PDB file of C-alpha atoms and ligand atoms in Angstrom:
ATOM      1  CA  PRO A  12      18.132  10.248  -2.120  1.00 93.00           C
ATOM      2  CA  PHE A  13      15.942   8.485  -4.676  1.00 98.00           C
ATOM      3  CA  GLN A  14      17.210   5.164  -6.019  1.00 98.00           C
ATOM      4  CA  LEU A  15      16.486   3.480  -9.342  1.00 98.00           C
ATOM      5  CA  PRO A  16      13.594   1.130  -8.447  1.00 98.00           C
ATOM      6  CA  PRO A  17      14.029  -2.497  -9.526  1.00 97.00           C
ATOM      7  CA  LEU A  18      12.536  -3.522 -12.873  1.00 98.00           C
ATOM      8  CA  PRO A  19       9.429  -5.685 -12.286  1.00 98.00           C
ATOM      9  CA  PHE A  20      10.635  -8.142 -15.000  1.00 98.00           C
ATOM     10  CA  ASP A  21      13.933  -9.478 -16.408  1.00 98.00           C
ATOM     11  CA  GLN A  22      15.618  -7.210 -18.917  1.00 98.00           C
ATOM     12  CA  ASN A  23      14.875  -9.587 -21.826  1.00 98.00           C
ATOM     13  CA  ALA A  24      11.412 -10.647 -20.657  1.00 98.00           C
ATOM     14  CA  LEU A  25       9.479  -8.327 -22.976  1.00 98.00           C
ATOM     15  CA  GLU A  26      11.082  -9.640 -26.180  1.00 98.00           C
ATOM     16  CA  PRO A  27      10.273  -9.679 -29.026  1.00 98.00           C
ATOM     17  CA  HIS A  28       8.043  -6.639 -28.392  1.00 98.00           C
ATOM     18  CA  ILE A  29      10.664  -4.579 -26.528  1.00 98.00           C
ATOM     19  CA  SER A  30      14.268  -5.793 -26.731  1.00 98.00           C
ATOM     20  CA  GLY A  31      16.616  -6.262 -23.810  1.00 98.00           C
ATOM     21  CA  LYS A  32      18.881  -3.716 -25.503  1.00 98.00           C
ATOM     22  CA  THR A  33      16.119  -1.086 -25.444  1.00 98.00           C
ATOM     23  CA  ILE A  34      15.411  -1.826 -21.768  1.00 98.00           C
ATOM     24  CA  SER A  35      19.123  -1.642 -20.931  1.00 98.00           C
ATOM     25  CA  PHE A  36      19.314   1.899 -22.309  1.00 98.00           C
ATOM     26  CA  HIS A  37      15.822   3.074 -21.400  1.00 98.00           C
ATOM     27  CA  TYR A  38      15.924   1.809 -17.819  1.00 98.00           C
ATOM     28  CA  GLY A  39      19.661   1.644 -17.144  1.00 98.00           C
ATOM     29  CA  LYS A  40      20.599   4.985 -18.725  1.00 98.00           C
ATOM     30  CA  HIS A  41      17.552   7.233 -19.238  1.00 98.00           C
ATOM     31  CA  HIS A  42      15.569   6.368 -16.109  1.00 98.00           C
ATOM     32  CA  GLN A  43      18.750   6.319 -14.022  1.00 98.00           C
ATOM     33  CA  LYS A  44      19.731   9.764 -15.300  1.00 98.00           C
ATOM     34  CA  TYR A  45      16.357  11.307 -14.403  1.00 98.00           C
ATOM     35  CA  ILE A  46      16.739   9.981 -10.864  1.00 98.00           C
ATOM     36  CA  SER A  47      20.368  11.124 -10.493  1.00 98.00           C
ATOM     37  CA  THR A  48      19.482  14.580 -11.798  1.00 98.00           C
ATOM     38  CA  THR A  49      16.465  14.837  -9.471  1.00 98.00           C
ATOM     39  CA  ASN A  50      18.752  14.019  -6.535  1.00 98.00           C
ATOM     40  CA  GLU A  51      21.258  16.682  -7.600  1.00 98.00           C
ATOM     41  CA  LEU A  52      18.530  19.309  -8.053  1.00 98.00           C
ATOM     42  CA  ILE A  53      16.764  18.741  -4.720  1.00 98.00           C
ATOM     43  CA  ARG A  54      19.886  18.480  -2.547  1.00 97.00           C
ATOM     44  CA  GLY A  55      19.697  21.190   0.113  1.00 96.00           C
ATOM     45  CA  THR A  56      16.219  22.334  -0.989  1.00 96.00           C
ATOM     46  CA  ARG A  57      12.825  22.042   0.713  1.00 96.00           C
ATOM     47  CA  PHE A  58      12.158  18.991  -1.491  1.00 97.00           C
ATOM     48  CA  GLU A  59      14.957  16.911   0.030  1.00 95.00           C
ATOM     49  CA  ASN A  60      12.563  14.717   2.057  1.00 95.00           C
ATOM     50  CA  SER A  61       9.579  14.822  -0.306  1.00 98.00           C
ATOM     51  CA  THR A  62       8.163  11.966  -2.351  1.00 98.00           C
ATOM     52  CA  LEU A  63       8.285  12.219  -6.144  1.00 98.00           C
ATOM     53  CA  GLU A  64       4.495  12.743  -6.163  1.00 98.00           C
ATOM     54  CA  GLN A  65       4.829  15.677  -3.743  1.00 98.00           C
ATOM     55  CA  ILE A  66       7.597  17.243  -5.814  1.00 98.00           C
ATOM     56  CA  ILE A  67       5.529  16.833  -8.990  1.00 98.00           C
ATOM     57  CA  LYS A  68       2.446  18.480  -7.445  1.00 98.00           C
ATOM     58  CA  GLU A  69       4.384  21.333  -5.848  1.00 98.00           C
ATOM     59  CA  THR A  70       6.476  22.231  -8.907  1.00 98.00           C
ATOM     60  CA  ALA A  71       3.852  21.701 -11.658  1.00 97.00           C
ATOM     61  CA  GLY A  72       3.268  24.826 -13.727  1.00 95.00           C
ATOM     62  CA  ASN A  73       6.007  26.773 -11.932  1.00 96.00           C
ATOM     63  CA  ALA A  74       8.464  28.096 -14.522  1.00 95.00           C
ATOM     64  CA  ASP A  75      11.239  28.589 -11.940  1.00 95.00           C
ATOM     65  CA  GLN A  76      11.056  24.903 -10.997  1.00 97.00           C
ATOM     66  CA  ARG A  77      10.664  23.470 -14.478  1.00 97.00           C
ATOM     67  CA  LYS A  78      13.912  21.496 -14.271  1.00 98.00           C
ATOM     68  CA  ILE A  79      12.992  19.826 -10.969  1.00 98.00           C
ATOM     69  CA  PHE A  80       9.499  19.093 -12.284  1.00 98.00           C
ATOM     70  CA  ASN A  81      10.825  17.533 -15.490  1.00 98.00           C
ATOM     71  CA  ASN A  82      13.277  15.229 -13.734  1.00 98.00           C
ATOM     72  CA  ALA A  83      10.991  14.233 -10.843  1.00 98.00           C
ATOM     73  CA  ALA A  84       8.078  13.590 -13.212  1.00 98.00           C
ATOM     74  CA  GLN A  85      10.235  11.548 -15.577  1.00 98.00           C
ATOM     75  CA  SER A  86      11.557   9.536 -12.594  1.00 98.00           C
ATOM     76  CA  TRP A  87       7.982   8.781 -11.552  1.00 98.00           C
ATOM     77  CA  ASN A  88       6.650   8.253 -15.119  1.00 98.00           C
ATOM     78  CA  HIS A  89       9.260   5.596 -15.879  1.00 98.00           C
ATOM     79  CA  TRP A  90       8.667   3.738 -12.616  1.00 98.00           C
ATOM     80  CA  PHE A  91       4.957   3.725 -13.490  1.00 98.00           C
ATOM     81  CA  PHE A  92       5.578   2.693 -17.118  1.00 98.00           C
ATOM     82  CA  TRP A  93       7.671  -0.377 -16.179  1.00 98.00           C
ATOM     83  CA  ASN A  94       4.857  -1.535 -13.931  1.00 98.00           C
ATOM     84  CA  CYS A  95       2.356  -1.109 -16.783  1.00 98.00           C
ATOM     85  CA  LEU A  96       4.260  -3.768 -18.783  1.00 98.00           C
ATOM     86  CA  THR A  97       4.392  -7.520 -18.259  1.00 98.00           C
ATOM     87  CA  PRO A  98       5.338 -10.515 -20.394  1.00 98.00           C
ATOM     88  CA  GLY A  99       2.139 -12.208 -21.557  1.00 96.00           C
ATOM     89  CA  GLY A 100       0.090  -9.054 -20.951  1.00 97.00           C
ATOM     90  CA  GLY A 101      -2.306  -7.215 -23.222  1.00 95.00           C
ATOM     91  CA  LYS A 102      -5.248  -9.560 -22.890  1.00 92.00           C
ATOM     92  CA  ILE A 103      -8.790  -8.165 -22.795  1.00 96.00           C
ATOM     93  CA  PRO A 104      -9.203  -6.939 -19.201  1.00 97.00           C
ATOM     94  CA  THR A 105     -11.683  -8.428 -16.744  1.00 95.00           C
ATOM     95  CA  GLY A 106     -12.543  -7.367 -13.174  1.00 95.00           C
ATOM     96  CA  LYS A 107     -13.483  -3.841 -12.147  1.00 96.00           C
ATOM     97  CA  ILE A 108     -11.126  -2.341 -14.700  1.00 97.00           C
ATOM     98  CA  GLY A 109     -12.744  -4.420 -17.465  1.00 97.00           C
ATOM     99  CA  GLN A 110     -16.191  -3.146 -16.426  1.00 97.00           C
ATOM    100  CA  ALA A 111     -14.906   0.427 -16.276  1.00 97.00           C
ATOM    101  CA  ILE A 112     -13.424   0.078 -19.792  1.00 98.00           C
ATOM    102  CA  ASN A 113     -16.796  -1.105 -21.104  1.00 98.00           C
ATOM    103  CA  SER A 114     -18.837   1.575 -19.344  1.00 97.00           C
ATOM    104  CA  SER A 115     -16.433   4.389 -20.299  1.00 98.00           C
ATOM    105  CA  PHE A 116     -15.602   3.441 -23.906  1.00 98.00           C
ATOM    106  CA  GLY A 117     -18.440   1.081 -24.942  1.00 98.00           C
ATOM    107  CA  ASN A 118     -16.102  -1.878 -25.418  1.00 98.00           C
ATOM    108  CA  TYR A 119     -12.460  -2.894 -25.332  1.00 98.00           C
ATOM    109  CA  ASP A 120     -11.868  -2.273 -29.063  1.00 98.00           C
ATOM    110  CA  ASN A 121     -13.036   1.348 -28.801  1.00 98.00           C
ATOM    111  CA  PHE A 122     -10.768   1.799 -25.800  1.00 98.00           C
ATOM    112  CA  ALA A 123      -7.739   0.256 -27.545  1.00 98.00           C
ATOM    113  CA  LYS A 124      -8.278   2.454 -30.602  1.00 98.00           C
ATOM    114  CA  GLU A 125      -8.555   5.613 -28.497  1.00 98.00           C
ATOM    115  CA  LEU A 126      -5.372   4.795 -26.571  1.00 98.00           C
ATOM    116  CA  PHE A 127      -3.527   3.922 -29.802  1.00 98.00           C
ATOM    117  CA  ASP A 128      -4.660   7.142 -31.499  1.00 98.00           C
ATOM    118  CA  ALA A 129      -3.577   9.300 -28.532  1.00 98.00           C
ATOM    119  CA  ALA A 130      -0.146   7.646 -28.381  1.00 98.00           C
ATOM    120  CA  VAL A 131       0.450   8.044 -32.110  1.00 98.00           C
ATOM    121  CA  ALA A 132      -0.939  11.603 -32.230  1.00 98.00           C
ATOM    122  CA  GLN A 133       1.276  12.979 -29.429  1.00 97.00           C
ATOM    123  CA  PHE A 134       3.539  15.342 -31.408  1.00 96.00           C
ATOM    124  CA  GLY A 135       7.162  14.836 -30.396  1.00 97.00           C
ATOM    125  CA  SER A 136       8.113  13.390 -27.013  1.00 98.00           C
ATOM    126  CA  GLY A 137       5.483  12.518 -24.438  1.00 98.00           C
ATOM    127  CA  TRP A 138       3.135   9.983 -22.945  1.00 98.00           C
ATOM    128  CA  ALA A 139      -0.283   8.449 -23.558  1.00 98.00           C
ATOM    129  CA  TRP A 140      -2.327   7.769 -20.409  1.00 98.00           C
ATOM    130  CA  VAL A 141      -5.438   6.110 -19.112  1.00 98.00           C
ATOM    131  CA  VAL A 142      -6.714   8.092 -16.119  1.00 98.00           C
ATOM    132  CA  ARG A 143      -9.596   7.810 -13.715  1.00 96.00           C
ATOM    133  CA  ASP A 144     -11.895  10.795 -13.475  1.00 91.00           C
ATOM    134  CA  GLY A 145     -14.488   9.881 -10.836  1.00 87.00           C
ATOM    135  CA  GLU A 146     -15.837   6.465 -11.833  1.00 86.00           C
ATOM    136  CA  ARG A 147     -15.023   6.962 -15.490  1.00 94.00           C
ATOM    137  CA  LEU A 148     -11.850   6.273 -17.403  1.00 98.00           C
ATOM    138  CA  LYS A 149     -10.397   8.696 -19.922  1.00 98.00           C
ATOM    139  CA  VAL A 150      -7.515   8.624 -22.381  1.00 98.00           C
ATOM    140  CA  MET A 151      -5.173  11.612 -22.476  1.00 98.00           C
ATOM    141  CA  LYS A 152      -1.735  12.494 -23.817  1.00 98.00           C
ATOM    142  CA  THR A 153       0.907  14.742 -22.325  1.00 98.00           C
ATOM    143  CA  PRO A 154       4.056  16.328 -23.818  1.00 98.00           C
ATOM    144  CA  ASN A 155       7.590  15.794 -22.491  1.00 98.00           C
ATOM    145  CA  ALA A 156       7.534  15.022 -18.728  1.00 98.00           C
ATOM    146  CA  ASP A 157       3.989  16.196 -18.001  1.00 98.00           C
ATOM    147  CA  ASN A 158       1.700  13.663 -16.315  1.00 98.00           C
ATOM    148  CA  PRO A 159      -1.796  13.288 -14.808  1.00 98.00           C
ATOM    149  CA  ILE A 160      -0.580  13.848 -11.216  1.00 98.00           C
ATOM    150  CA  ALA A 161       0.249  17.421 -12.215  1.00 98.00           C
ATOM    151  CA  HIS A 162      -3.415  17.811 -13.243  1.00 96.00           C
ATOM    152  CA  ASP A 163      -4.939  16.110 -10.165  1.00 95.00           C
ATOM    153  CA  LEU A 164      -5.962  13.049 -12.168  1.00 96.00           C
ATOM    154  CA  LYS A 165      -5.387   9.447 -11.121  1.00 97.00           C
ATOM    155  CA  PRO A 166      -3.044   7.558 -13.498  1.00 98.00           C
ATOM    156  CA  ILE A 167      -4.168   4.026 -14.385  1.00 98.00           C
ATOM    157  CA  LEU A 168      -1.871   3.113 -17.306  1.00 98.00           C
ATOM    158  CA  THR A 169       0.725   4.769 -19.508  1.00 98.00           C
ATOM    159  CA  ILE A 170       2.748   4.263 -22.685  1.00 98.00           C
ATOM    160  CA  ASP A 171       6.047   6.111 -23.129  1.00 98.00           C
ATOM    161  CA  VAL A 172       6.204   7.520 -26.668  1.00 98.00           C
ATOM    162  CA  TRP A 173       9.557   9.283 -26.439  1.00 98.00           C
ATOM    163  CA  GLU A 174      11.750   8.011 -29.299  1.00 98.00           C
ATOM    164  CA  HIS A 175      14.113   6.398 -26.771  1.00 98.00           C
ATOM    165  CA  ALA A 176      11.264   3.975 -25.936  1.00 98.00           C
ATOM    166  CA  TYR A 177      11.163   2.420 -29.407  1.00 98.00           C
ATOM    167  CA  TYR A 178      13.815   3.685 -31.806  1.00 98.00           C
ATOM    168  CA  LEU A 179      16.265   0.755 -31.442  1.00 98.00           C
ATOM    169  CA  ASP A 180      13.490  -1.773 -32.092  1.00 98.00           C
ATOM    170  CA  TYR A 181      11.061   0.035 -34.399  1.00 98.00           C
ATOM    171  CA  GLN A 182      13.038   3.059 -35.723  1.00 98.00           C
ATOM    172  CA  ASN A 183      10.477   5.714 -36.724  1.00 97.00           C
ATOM    173  CA  LYS A 184       7.480   3.359 -36.621  1.00 98.00           C
ATOM    174  CA  ARG A 185       5.926   4.521 -33.380  1.00 98.00           C
ATOM    175  CA  GLN A 186       2.565   3.066 -34.402  1.00 98.00           C
ATOM    176  CA  ASP A 187       4.039  -0.464 -34.532  1.00 98.00           C
ATOM    177  CA  PHE A 188       5.554  -0.053 -31.056  1.00 98.00           C
ATOM    178  CA  VAL A 189       2.292   1.253 -29.591  1.00 98.00           C
ATOM    179  CA  MET A 190       0.229  -1.512 -31.183  1.00 98.00           C
ATOM    180  CA  SER A 191       2.678  -4.114 -29.900  1.00 98.00           C
ATOM    181  CA  VAL A 192       2.528  -2.748 -26.341  1.00 98.00           C
ATOM    182  CA  ILE A 193      -1.276  -2.597 -26.295  1.00 98.00           C
ATOM    183  CA  ASN A 194      -1.718  -6.084 -27.739  1.00 98.00           C
ATOM    184  CA  ASN A 195       1.042  -7.917 -25.882  1.00 98.00           C
ATOM    185  CA  LEU A 196       2.368  -6.143 -22.806  1.00 98.00           C
ATOM    186  CA  ILE A 197      -0.282  -4.167 -20.885  1.00 98.00           C
ATOM    187  CA  ASN A 198      -0.290  -5.271 -17.242  1.00 98.00           C
ATOM    188  CA  TRP A 199      -4.001  -5.272 -16.431  1.00 98.00           C
ATOM    189  CA  ASP A 200      -3.378  -6.449 -12.852  1.00 98.00           C
ATOM    190  CA  PHE A 201      -1.479  -3.198 -12.245  1.00 98.00           C
ATOM    191  CA  ALA A 202      -4.279  -1.191 -13.899  1.00 98.00           C
ATOM    192  CA  GLU A 203      -6.867  -2.951 -11.708  1.00 97.00           C
ATOM    193  CA  LYS A 204      -4.854  -2.096  -8.604  1.00 98.00           C
ATOM    194  CA  ASN A 205      -4.545   1.548  -9.645  1.00 98.00           C
ATOM    195  CA  TYR A 206      -8.256   1.758 -10.467  1.00 96.00           C
ATOM    196  CA  SER A 207      -9.318   0.204  -7.167  1.00 93.00           C
ATOM    197  CA  GLU A 208      -7.117   2.141  -4.746  1.00 90.00           C
TER     198      GLU A 208
HETATM  199 FE1   FE B   3      11.257   7.033 -21.515  1.00 68.34          FE
END
């Protein structure tokens, strides 16, 4: 069965941008529940020995398997999201990913604005993403559990914009949460690794 993967930082390490209390619920309760539910749903099925990525690809768009898709995708999305965050992150990226940002968006500021706008514009629960499409980077948003893997795109970065990601710290001010993540927490080393592999 799938296990809750370890957080790549201490629970309080993202303060003041994301509180330890938010992480304790978001990671300890929400992420854990998606994993437990995935395990319950796949027990005794053909997915029992699959990876989350395989389950996501094989159940995407299939109405009969919507529940498995939602829980497997949310299990994967949260693992990916924690790795997109790091204390002292959010600096202007260098390396291959920095070059790709400049060639795809013109400059970092254009990129940051596009990512911010997508995250704020996602109506209701969902995710904002940076994906690789060939050599270029694109920003996209997805509702609920949907993710780029389900659309054969390579995820590079994400921001969770479900209310559970920010409500304890920012209440209804999603824009303040998103701005804070972009400016202070983005783990560009993880993005570079995703872009290069
Ligand atoms: Fe979440």
